[in-house]
PDB file of C-alpha atoms in Angstrom:
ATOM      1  CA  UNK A  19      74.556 118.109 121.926  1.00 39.00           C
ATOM      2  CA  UNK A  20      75.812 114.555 120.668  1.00 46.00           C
ATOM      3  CA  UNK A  21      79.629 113.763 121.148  1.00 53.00           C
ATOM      4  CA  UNK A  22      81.125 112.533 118.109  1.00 59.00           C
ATOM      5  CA  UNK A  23      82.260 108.938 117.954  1.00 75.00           C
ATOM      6  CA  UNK A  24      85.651 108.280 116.955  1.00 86.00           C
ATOM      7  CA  UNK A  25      85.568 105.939 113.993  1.00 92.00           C
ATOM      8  CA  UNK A  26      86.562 102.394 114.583  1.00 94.00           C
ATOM      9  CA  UNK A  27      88.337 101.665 111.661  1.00 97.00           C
ATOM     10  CA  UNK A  28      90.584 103.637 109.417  1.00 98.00           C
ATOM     11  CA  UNK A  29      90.927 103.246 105.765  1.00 98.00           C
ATOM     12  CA  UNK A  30      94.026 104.864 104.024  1.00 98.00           C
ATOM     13  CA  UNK A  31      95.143 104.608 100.641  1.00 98.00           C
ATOM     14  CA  UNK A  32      97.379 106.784  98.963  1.00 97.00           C
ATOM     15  CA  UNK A  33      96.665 108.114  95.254  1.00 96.00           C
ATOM     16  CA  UNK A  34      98.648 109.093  92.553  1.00 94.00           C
ATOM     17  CA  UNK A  35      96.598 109.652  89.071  1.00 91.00           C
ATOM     18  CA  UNK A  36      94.486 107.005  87.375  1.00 91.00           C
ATOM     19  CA  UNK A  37      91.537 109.042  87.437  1.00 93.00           C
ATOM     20  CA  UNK A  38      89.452 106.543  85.085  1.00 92.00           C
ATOM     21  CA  UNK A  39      89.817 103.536  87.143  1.00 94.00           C
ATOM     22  CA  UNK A  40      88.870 104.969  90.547  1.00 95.00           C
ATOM     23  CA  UNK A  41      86.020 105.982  89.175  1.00 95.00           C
ATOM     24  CA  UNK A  42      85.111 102.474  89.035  1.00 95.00           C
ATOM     25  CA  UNK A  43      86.770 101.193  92.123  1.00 96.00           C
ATOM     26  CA  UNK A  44      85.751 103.700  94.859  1.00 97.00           C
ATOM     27  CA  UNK A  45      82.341 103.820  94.329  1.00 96.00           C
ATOM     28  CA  UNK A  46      82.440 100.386  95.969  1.00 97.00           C
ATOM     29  CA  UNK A  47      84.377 102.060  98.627  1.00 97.00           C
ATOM     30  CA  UNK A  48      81.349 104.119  99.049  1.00 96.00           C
ATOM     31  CA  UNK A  49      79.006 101.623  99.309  1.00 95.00           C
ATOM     32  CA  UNK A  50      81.178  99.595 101.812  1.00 96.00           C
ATOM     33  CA  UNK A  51      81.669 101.834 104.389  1.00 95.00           C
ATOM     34  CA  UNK A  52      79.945 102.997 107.008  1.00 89.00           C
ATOM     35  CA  UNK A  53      79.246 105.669 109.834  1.00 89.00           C
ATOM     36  CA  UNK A  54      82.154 103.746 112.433  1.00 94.00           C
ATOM     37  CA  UNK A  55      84.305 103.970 109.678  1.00 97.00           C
ATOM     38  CA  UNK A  56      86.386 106.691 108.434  1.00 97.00           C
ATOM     39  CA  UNK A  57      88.471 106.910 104.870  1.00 98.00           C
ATOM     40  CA  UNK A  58      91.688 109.130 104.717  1.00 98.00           C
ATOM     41  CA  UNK A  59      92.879 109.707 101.124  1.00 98.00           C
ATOM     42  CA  UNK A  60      96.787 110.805 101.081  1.00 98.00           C
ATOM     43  CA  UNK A  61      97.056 112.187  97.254  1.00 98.00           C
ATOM     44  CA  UNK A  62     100.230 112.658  95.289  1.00 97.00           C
ATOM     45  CA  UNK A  63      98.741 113.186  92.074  1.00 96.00           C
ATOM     46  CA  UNK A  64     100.490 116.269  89.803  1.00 95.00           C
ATOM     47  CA  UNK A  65      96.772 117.926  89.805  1.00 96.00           C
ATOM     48  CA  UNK A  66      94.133 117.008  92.775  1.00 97.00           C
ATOM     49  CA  UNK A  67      91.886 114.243  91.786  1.00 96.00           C
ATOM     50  CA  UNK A  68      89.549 115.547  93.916  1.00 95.00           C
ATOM     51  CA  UNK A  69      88.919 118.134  90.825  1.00 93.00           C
ATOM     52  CA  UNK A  70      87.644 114.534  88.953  1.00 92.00           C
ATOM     53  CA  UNK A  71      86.150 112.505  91.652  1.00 95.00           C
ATOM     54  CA  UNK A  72      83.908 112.904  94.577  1.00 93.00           C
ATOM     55  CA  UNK A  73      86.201 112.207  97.681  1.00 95.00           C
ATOM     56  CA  UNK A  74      85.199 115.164  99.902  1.00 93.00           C
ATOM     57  CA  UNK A  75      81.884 114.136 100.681  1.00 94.00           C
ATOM     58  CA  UNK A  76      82.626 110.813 102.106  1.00 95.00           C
ATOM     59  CA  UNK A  77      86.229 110.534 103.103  1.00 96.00           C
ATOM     60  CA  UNK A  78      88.675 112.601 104.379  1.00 96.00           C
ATOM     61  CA  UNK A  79      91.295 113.717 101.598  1.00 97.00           C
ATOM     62  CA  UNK A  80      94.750 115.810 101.867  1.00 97.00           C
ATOM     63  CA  UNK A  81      96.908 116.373  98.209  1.00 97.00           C
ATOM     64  CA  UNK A  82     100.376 116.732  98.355  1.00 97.00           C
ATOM     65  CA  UNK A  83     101.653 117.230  94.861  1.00 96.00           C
ATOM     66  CA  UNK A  84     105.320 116.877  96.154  1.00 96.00           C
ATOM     67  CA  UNK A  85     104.891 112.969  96.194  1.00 96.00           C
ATOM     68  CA  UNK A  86     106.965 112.335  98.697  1.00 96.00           C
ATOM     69  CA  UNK A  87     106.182 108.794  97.974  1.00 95.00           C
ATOM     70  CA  UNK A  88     103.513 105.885  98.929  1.00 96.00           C
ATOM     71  CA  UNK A  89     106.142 104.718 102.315  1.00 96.00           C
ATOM     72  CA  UNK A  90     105.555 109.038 103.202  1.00 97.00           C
ATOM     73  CA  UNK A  91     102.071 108.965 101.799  1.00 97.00           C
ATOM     74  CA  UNK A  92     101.179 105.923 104.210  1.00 98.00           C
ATOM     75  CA  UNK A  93     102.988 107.461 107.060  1.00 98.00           C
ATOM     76  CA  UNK A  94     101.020 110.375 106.538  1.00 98.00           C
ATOM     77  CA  UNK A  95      97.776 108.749 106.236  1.00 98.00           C
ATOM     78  CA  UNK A  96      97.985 106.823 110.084  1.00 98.00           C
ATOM     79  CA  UNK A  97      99.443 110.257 111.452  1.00 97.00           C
ATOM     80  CA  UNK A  98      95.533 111.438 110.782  1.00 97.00           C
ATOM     81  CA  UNK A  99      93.689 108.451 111.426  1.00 97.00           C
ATOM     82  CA  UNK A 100      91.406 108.894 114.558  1.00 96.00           C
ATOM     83  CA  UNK A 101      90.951 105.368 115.079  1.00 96.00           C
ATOM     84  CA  UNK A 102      93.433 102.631 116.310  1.00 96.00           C
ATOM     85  CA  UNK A 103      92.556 100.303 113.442  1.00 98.00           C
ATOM     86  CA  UNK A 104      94.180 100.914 110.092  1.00 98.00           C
ATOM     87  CA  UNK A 105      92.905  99.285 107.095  1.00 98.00           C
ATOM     88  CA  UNK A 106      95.889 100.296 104.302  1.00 98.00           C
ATOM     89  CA  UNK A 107      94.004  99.201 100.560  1.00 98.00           C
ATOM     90  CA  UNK A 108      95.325 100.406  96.979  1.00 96.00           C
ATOM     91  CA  UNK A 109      92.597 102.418  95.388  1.00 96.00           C
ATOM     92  CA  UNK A 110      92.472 100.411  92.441  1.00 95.00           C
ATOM     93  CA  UNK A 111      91.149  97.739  94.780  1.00 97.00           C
ATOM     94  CA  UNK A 112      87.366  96.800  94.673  1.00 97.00           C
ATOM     95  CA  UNK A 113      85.911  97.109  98.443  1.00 97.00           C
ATOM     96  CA  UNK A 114      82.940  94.940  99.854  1.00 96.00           C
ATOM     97  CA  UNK A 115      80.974  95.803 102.599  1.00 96.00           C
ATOM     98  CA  UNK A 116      81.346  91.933 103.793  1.00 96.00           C
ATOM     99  CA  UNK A 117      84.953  92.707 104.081  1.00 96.00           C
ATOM    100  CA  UNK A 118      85.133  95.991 105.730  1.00 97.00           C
ATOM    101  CA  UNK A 119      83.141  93.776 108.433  1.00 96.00           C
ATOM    102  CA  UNK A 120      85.316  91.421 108.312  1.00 95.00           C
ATOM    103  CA  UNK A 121      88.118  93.514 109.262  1.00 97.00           C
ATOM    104  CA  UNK A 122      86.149  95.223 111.808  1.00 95.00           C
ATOM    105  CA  UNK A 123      84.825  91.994 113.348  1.00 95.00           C
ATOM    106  CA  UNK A 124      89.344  90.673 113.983  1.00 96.00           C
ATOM    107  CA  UNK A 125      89.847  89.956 117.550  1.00 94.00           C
ATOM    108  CA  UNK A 126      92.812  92.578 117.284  1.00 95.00           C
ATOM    109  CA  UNK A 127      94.681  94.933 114.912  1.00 94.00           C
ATOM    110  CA  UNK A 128      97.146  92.638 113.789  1.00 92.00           C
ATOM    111  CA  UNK A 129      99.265  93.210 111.866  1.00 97.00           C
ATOM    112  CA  UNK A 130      97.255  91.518 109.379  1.00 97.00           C
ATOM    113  CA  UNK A 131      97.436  90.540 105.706  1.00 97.00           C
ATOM    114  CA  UNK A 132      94.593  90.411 103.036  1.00 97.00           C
ATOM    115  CA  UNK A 133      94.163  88.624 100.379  1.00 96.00           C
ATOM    116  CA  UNK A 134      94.140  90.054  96.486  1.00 96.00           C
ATOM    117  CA  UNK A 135      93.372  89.336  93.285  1.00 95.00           C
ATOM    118  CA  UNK A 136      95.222  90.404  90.273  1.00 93.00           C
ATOM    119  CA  UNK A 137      94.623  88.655  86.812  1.00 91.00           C
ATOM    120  CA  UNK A 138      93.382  85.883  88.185  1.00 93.00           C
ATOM    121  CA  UNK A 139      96.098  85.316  90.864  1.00 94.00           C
ATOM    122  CA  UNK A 140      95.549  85.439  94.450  1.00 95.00           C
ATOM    123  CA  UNK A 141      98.295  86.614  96.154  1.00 95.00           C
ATOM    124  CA  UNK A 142      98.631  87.041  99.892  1.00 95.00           C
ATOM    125  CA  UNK A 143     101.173  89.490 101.414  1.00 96.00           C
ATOM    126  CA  UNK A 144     104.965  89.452 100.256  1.00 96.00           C
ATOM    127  CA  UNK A 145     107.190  86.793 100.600  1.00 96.00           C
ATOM    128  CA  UNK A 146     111.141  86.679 100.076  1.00 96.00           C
ATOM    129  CA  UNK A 147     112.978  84.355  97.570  1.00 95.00           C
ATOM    130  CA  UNK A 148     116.437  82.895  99.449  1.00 94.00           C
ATOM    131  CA  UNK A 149     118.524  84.860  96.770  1.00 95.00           C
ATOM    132  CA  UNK A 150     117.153  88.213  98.429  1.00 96.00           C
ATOM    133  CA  UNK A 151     113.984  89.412  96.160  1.00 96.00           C
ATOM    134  CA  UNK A 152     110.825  90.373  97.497  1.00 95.00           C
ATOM    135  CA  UNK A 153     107.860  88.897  95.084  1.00 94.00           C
ATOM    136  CA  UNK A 154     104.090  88.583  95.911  1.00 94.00           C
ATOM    137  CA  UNK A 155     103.407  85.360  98.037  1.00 94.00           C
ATOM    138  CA  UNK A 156     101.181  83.189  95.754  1.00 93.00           C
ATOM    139  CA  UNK A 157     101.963  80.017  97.919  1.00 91.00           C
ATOM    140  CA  UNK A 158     100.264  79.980 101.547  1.00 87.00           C
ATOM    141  CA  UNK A 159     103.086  77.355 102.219  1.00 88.00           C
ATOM    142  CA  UNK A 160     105.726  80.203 101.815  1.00 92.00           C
ATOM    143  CA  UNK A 161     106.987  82.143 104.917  1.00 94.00           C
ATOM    144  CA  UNK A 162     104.572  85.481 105.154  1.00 95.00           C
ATOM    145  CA  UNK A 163     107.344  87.958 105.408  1.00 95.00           C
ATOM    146  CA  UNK A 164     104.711  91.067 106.398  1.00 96.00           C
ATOM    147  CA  UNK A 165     101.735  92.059 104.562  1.00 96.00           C
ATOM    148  CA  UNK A 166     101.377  93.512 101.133  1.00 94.00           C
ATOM    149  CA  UNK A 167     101.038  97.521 100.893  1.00 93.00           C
ATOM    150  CA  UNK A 168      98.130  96.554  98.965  1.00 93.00           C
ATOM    151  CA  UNK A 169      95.755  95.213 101.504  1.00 96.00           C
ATOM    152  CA  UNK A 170      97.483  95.242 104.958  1.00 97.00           C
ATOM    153  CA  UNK A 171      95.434  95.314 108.628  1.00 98.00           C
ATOM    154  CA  UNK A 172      97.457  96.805 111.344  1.00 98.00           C
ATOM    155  CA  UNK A 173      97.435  99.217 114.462  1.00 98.00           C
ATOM    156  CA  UNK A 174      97.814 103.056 114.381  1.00 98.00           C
ATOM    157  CA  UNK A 175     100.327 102.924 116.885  1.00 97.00           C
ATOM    158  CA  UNK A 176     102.491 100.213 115.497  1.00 97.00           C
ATOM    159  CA  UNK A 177     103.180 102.135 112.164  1.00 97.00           C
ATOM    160  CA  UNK A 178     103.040 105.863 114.362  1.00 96.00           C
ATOM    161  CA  UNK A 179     105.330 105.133 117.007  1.00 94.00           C
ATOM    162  CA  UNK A 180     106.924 102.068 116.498  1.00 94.00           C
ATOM    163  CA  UNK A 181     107.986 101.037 112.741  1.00 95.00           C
ATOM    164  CA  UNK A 182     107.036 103.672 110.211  1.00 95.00           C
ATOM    165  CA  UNK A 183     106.916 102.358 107.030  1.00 96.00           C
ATOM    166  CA  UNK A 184     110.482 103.169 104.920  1.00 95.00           C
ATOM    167  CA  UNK A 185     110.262 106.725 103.674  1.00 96.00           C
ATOM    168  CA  UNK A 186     113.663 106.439 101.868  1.00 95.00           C
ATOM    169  CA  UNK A 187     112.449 103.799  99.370  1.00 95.00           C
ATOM    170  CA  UNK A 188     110.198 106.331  97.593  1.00 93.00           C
ATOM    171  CA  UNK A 189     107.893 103.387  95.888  1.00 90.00           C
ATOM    172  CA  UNK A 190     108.020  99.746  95.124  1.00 94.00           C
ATOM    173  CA  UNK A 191     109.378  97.134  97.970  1.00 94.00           C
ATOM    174  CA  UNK A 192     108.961  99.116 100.739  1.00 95.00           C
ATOM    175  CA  UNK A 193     106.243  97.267 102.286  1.00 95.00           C
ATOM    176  CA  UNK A 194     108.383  94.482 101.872  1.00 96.00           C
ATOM    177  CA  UNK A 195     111.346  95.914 104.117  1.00 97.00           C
ATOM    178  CA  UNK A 196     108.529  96.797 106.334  1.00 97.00           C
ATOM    179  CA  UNK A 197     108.607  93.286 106.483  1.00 97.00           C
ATOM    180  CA  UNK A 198     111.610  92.886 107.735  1.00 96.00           C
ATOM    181  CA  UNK A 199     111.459  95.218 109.733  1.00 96.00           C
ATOM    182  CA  UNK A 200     108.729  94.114 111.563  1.00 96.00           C
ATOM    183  CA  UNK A 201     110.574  90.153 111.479  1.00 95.00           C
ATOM    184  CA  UNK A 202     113.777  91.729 113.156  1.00 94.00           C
ATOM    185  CA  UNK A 203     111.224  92.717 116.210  1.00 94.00           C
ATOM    186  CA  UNK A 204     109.417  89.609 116.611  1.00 93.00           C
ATOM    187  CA  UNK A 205     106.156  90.611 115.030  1.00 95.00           C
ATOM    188  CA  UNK A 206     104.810  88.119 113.106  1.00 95.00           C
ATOM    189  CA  UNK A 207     101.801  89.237 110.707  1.00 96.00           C
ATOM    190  CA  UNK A 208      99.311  86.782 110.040  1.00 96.00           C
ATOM    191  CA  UNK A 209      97.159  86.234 106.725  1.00 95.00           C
ATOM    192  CA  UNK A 210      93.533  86.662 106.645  1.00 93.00           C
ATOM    193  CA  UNK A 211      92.460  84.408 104.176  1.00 85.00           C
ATOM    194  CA  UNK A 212      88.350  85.111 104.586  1.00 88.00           C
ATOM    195  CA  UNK A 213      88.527  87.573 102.380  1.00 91.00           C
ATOM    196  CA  UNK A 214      90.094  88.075  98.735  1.00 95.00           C
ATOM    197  CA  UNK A 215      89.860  91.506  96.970  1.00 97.00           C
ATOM    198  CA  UNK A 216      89.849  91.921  93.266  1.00 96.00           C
ATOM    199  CA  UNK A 217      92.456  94.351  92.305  1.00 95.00           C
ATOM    200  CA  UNK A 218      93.107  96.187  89.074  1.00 92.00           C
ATOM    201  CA  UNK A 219      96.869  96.446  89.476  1.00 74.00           C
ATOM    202  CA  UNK A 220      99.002  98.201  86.828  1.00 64.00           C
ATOM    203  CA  UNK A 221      97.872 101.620  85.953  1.00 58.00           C
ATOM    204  CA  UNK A 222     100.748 103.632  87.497  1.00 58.00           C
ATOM    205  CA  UNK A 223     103.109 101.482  84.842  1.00 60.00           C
ATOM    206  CA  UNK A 224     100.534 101.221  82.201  1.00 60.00           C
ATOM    207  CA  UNK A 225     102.857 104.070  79.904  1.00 78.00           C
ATOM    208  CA  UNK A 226     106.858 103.018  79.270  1.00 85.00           C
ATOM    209  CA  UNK A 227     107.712 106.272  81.524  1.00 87.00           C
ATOM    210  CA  UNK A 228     106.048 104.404  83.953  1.00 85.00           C
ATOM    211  CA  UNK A 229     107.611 100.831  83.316  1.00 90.00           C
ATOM    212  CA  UNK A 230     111.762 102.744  83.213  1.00 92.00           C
ATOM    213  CA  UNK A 231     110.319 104.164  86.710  1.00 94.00           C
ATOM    214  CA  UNK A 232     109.556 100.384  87.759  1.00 93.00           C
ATOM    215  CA  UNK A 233     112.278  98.960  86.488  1.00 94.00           C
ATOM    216  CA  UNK A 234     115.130 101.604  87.885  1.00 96.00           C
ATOM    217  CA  UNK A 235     113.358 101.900  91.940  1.00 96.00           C
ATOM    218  CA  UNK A 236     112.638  98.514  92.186  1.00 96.00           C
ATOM    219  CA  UNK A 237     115.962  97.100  91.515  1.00 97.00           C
ATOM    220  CA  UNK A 238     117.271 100.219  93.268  1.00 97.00           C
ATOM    221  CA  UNK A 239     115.275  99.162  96.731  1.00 97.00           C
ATOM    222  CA  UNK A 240     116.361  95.807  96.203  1.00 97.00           C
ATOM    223  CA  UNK A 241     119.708  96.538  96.771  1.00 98.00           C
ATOM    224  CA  UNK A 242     119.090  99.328  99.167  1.00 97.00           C
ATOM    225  CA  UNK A 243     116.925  96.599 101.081  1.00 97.00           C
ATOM    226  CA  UNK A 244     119.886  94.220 100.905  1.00 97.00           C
ATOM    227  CA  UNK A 245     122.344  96.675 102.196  1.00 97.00           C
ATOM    228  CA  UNK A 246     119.977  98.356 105.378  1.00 97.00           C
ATOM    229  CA  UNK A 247     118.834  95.016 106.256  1.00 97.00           C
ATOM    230  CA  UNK A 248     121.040  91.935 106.424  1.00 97.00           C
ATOM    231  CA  UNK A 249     124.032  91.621 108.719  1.00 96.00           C
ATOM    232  CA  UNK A 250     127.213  91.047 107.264  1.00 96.00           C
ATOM    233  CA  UNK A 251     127.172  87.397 107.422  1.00 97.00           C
ATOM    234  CA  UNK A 252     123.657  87.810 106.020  1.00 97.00           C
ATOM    235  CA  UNK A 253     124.935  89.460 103.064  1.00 97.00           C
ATOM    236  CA  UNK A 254     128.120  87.468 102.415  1.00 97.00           C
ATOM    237  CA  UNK A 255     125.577  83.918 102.591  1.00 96.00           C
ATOM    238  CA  UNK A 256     123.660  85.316 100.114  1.00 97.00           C
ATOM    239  CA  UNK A 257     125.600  88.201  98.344  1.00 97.00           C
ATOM    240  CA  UNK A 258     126.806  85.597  95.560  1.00 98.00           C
ATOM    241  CA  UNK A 259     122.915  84.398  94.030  1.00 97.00           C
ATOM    242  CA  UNK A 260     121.805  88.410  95.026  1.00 98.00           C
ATOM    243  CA  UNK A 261     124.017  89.560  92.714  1.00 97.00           C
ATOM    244  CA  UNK A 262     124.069  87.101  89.929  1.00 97.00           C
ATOM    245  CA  UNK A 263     119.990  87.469  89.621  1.00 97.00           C
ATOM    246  CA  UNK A 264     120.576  91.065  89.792  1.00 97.00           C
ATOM    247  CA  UNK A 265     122.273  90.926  86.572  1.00 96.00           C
ATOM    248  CA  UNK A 266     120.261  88.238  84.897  1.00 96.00           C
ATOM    249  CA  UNK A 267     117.086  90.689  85.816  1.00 95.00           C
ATOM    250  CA  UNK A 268     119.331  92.933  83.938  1.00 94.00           C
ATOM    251  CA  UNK A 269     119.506  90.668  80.797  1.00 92.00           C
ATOM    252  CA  UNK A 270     115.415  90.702  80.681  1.00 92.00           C
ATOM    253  CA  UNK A 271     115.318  94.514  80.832  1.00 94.00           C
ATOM    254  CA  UNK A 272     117.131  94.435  77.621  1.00 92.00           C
ATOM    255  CA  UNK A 273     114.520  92.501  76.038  1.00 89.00           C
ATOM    256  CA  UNK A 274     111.724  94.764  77.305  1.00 88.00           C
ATOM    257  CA  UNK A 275     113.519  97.803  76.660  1.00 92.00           C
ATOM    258  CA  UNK A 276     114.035  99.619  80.189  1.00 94.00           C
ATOM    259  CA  UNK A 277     117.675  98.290  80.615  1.00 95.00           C
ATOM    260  CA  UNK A 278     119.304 102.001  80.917  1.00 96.00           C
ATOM    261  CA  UNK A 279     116.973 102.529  83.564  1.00 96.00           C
ATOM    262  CA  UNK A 280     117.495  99.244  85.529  1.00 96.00           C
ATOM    263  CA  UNK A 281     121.343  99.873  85.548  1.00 97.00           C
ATOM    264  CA  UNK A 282     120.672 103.506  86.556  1.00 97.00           C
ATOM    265  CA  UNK A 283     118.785 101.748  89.212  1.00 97.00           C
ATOM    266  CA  UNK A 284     121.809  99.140  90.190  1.00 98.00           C
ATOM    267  CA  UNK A 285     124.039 102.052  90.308  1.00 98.00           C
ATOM    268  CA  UNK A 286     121.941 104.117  93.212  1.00 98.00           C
ATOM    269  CA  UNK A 287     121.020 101.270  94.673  1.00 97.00           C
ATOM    270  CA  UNK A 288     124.592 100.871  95.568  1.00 97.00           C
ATOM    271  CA  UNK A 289     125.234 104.464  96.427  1.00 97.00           C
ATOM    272  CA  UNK A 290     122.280 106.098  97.979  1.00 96.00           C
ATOM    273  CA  UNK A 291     122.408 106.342 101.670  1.00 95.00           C
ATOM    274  CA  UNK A 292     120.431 104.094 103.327  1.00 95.00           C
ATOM    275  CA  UNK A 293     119.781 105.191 107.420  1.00 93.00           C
ATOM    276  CA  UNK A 294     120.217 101.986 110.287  1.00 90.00           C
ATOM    277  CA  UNK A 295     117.560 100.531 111.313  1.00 87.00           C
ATOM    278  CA  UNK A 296     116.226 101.337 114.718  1.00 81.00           C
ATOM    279  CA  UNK A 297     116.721  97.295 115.272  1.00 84.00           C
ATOM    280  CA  UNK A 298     118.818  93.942 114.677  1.00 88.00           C
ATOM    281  CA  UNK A 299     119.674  93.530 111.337  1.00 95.00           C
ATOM    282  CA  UNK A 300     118.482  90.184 110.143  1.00 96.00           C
ATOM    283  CA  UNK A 301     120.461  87.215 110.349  1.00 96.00           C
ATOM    284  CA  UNK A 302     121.566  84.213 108.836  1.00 96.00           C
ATOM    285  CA  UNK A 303     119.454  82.264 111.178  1.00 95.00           C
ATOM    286  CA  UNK A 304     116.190  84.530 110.735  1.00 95.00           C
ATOM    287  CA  UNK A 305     116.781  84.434 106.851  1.00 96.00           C
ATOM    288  CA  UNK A 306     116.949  80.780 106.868  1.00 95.00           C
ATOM    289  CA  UNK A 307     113.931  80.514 108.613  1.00 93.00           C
ATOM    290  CA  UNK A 308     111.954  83.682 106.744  1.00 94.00           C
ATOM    291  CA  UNK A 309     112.995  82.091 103.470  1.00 93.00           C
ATOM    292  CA  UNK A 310     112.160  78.452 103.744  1.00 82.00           C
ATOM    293  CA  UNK A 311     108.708  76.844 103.972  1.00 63.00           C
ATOM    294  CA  UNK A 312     106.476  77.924 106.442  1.00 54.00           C
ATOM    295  CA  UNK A 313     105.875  75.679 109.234  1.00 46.00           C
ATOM    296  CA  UNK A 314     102.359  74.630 110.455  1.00 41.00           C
TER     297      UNK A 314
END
């Protein structure tokens, strides 16, 4: 009798809906992977996807119609991962099998972050504006906070037992006070630029329902982010411009029609209980630096 091989690479995504464009993204998942490497599908979706697609065959798959959110669904996702590489991709990202190798071929597990493509714009982890938002780094010449929850390499251990990704953020930003997270421990994460995935990007917003939910968590995490994360000093440097584009993001919302939500948004953002980090809190020093040009 043959012992099975534990895989040498996990891939995890989590899913929630959008039926009609995995069906053209994962069969490239399908095609990319192979026997050393396992896929672990965390699903949130209202009604299994699994009852649309073909995910049982080839990957391992759990639904949790709960949704406890992507931070939980990601958490989940390493807790069954039998290998101690994790490869964390949206599913509405097309896979190669040149990348998979790619990532299987990295001297270590990082953390690492990979490069996508969304409209035409290659963006490379997350990167934080010196007012306090999180945004997509575009610019390789911008500090690289942590890597995207879009395309991230990294160990099973560092997310299992060291710094789970933020549970309490639900969706949208948490990878980016992951970030943070990580920077307050000395873990650097550094960009692996061999590769550049084309990503759909969109489809959980692509109804207003959607857009309101955007618009009220986002700014919501923002804040929360702000509050778990900074010292005081840290906040008083930059509470002033945090503040002020909070409420000229507010003006925009108007124009596109979601500002009830965003203010709902503002409002929890300031109340909801945030827990301490297990860590330093980041300070004026380590913003500076994490905010400013990246240095060669």
């Amino acid at each position: 009798m043959t012992d099975r091989r534990e895989p040498s690479l996990t891939i995890v995504s989590v899913l929630y809906g959008g039926a009609a464009v995995l069906e053209s993204t994962l069969p490239t998942w399908r095609d990319a992977v192979e026997a050393s490497v396992e896929v672990v599908f965390v699903d949130h979706s209202p009604e299994p996807l699994k009852a649309h697609l073909d995910l049982e065959s080839w990957a391992r798959y759990v639904w949790n119609p709960d949704n406890p959110g992507f931070a939980a669904g990601v958490n989940n996702g390493v807790a069954l991962a039998e290998s101690e590489r994790i490869f964390l991709l949206n599913p509405d990202v097309y896979l190669t099998r040149s990348a998979v190798e790619s990532v299987m071929s990295l001297p270590d597990s990082g953390p690492y972050s990979v490069a996508l493509r969304t409209d035409g714009i290659d963006h490379l982890g997350v990167e934080y504006s010196w007012w306090g938002f999180c945004r997509d780094r575009v610019d390789s010449e911008r500090f690289l906070i942590g890597p995207s929850g879009g395309a991230a390499v990294f160990s099973t251990s560092l997310v299992r037992d060291e710094v789970p990704f933020p549970e309490h953020l639900f969706a949208w930003g948490e990878d980016a006070e992951w970030g943070l997270l990580l920077q307050s421990r000395g873990i650097e994460t550094r960009a692996l630029e061999e590769i550049t995935l084309d990503h759909i990007g969109g489809h959980s917003v692509a109804n207003p329902a959607g857009q309101r939910l955007k618009a009220r968590l986002l700014v919501r995490n923002r804040i929360a982010t702000f509050r778990r994360m900074l010292s005081a000093p840290a906040k008083c440097f930059i509470a002033l411009p945090f503040f002020a584009a909070v409420a000229a993001n507010g003006l925009r919302k108007v124009r596109q029609g979601t500002s009830a939500a965003y203010f709902r948004g503002v409002m929890q953002g300031l109340s909801m209980e945030v827990p301490a980090p297990a860590t330093d809190r980041i300070s004026v020093r380590q913003w500076r630096r994490i905010t400013g040009r990246r240095v060669k």
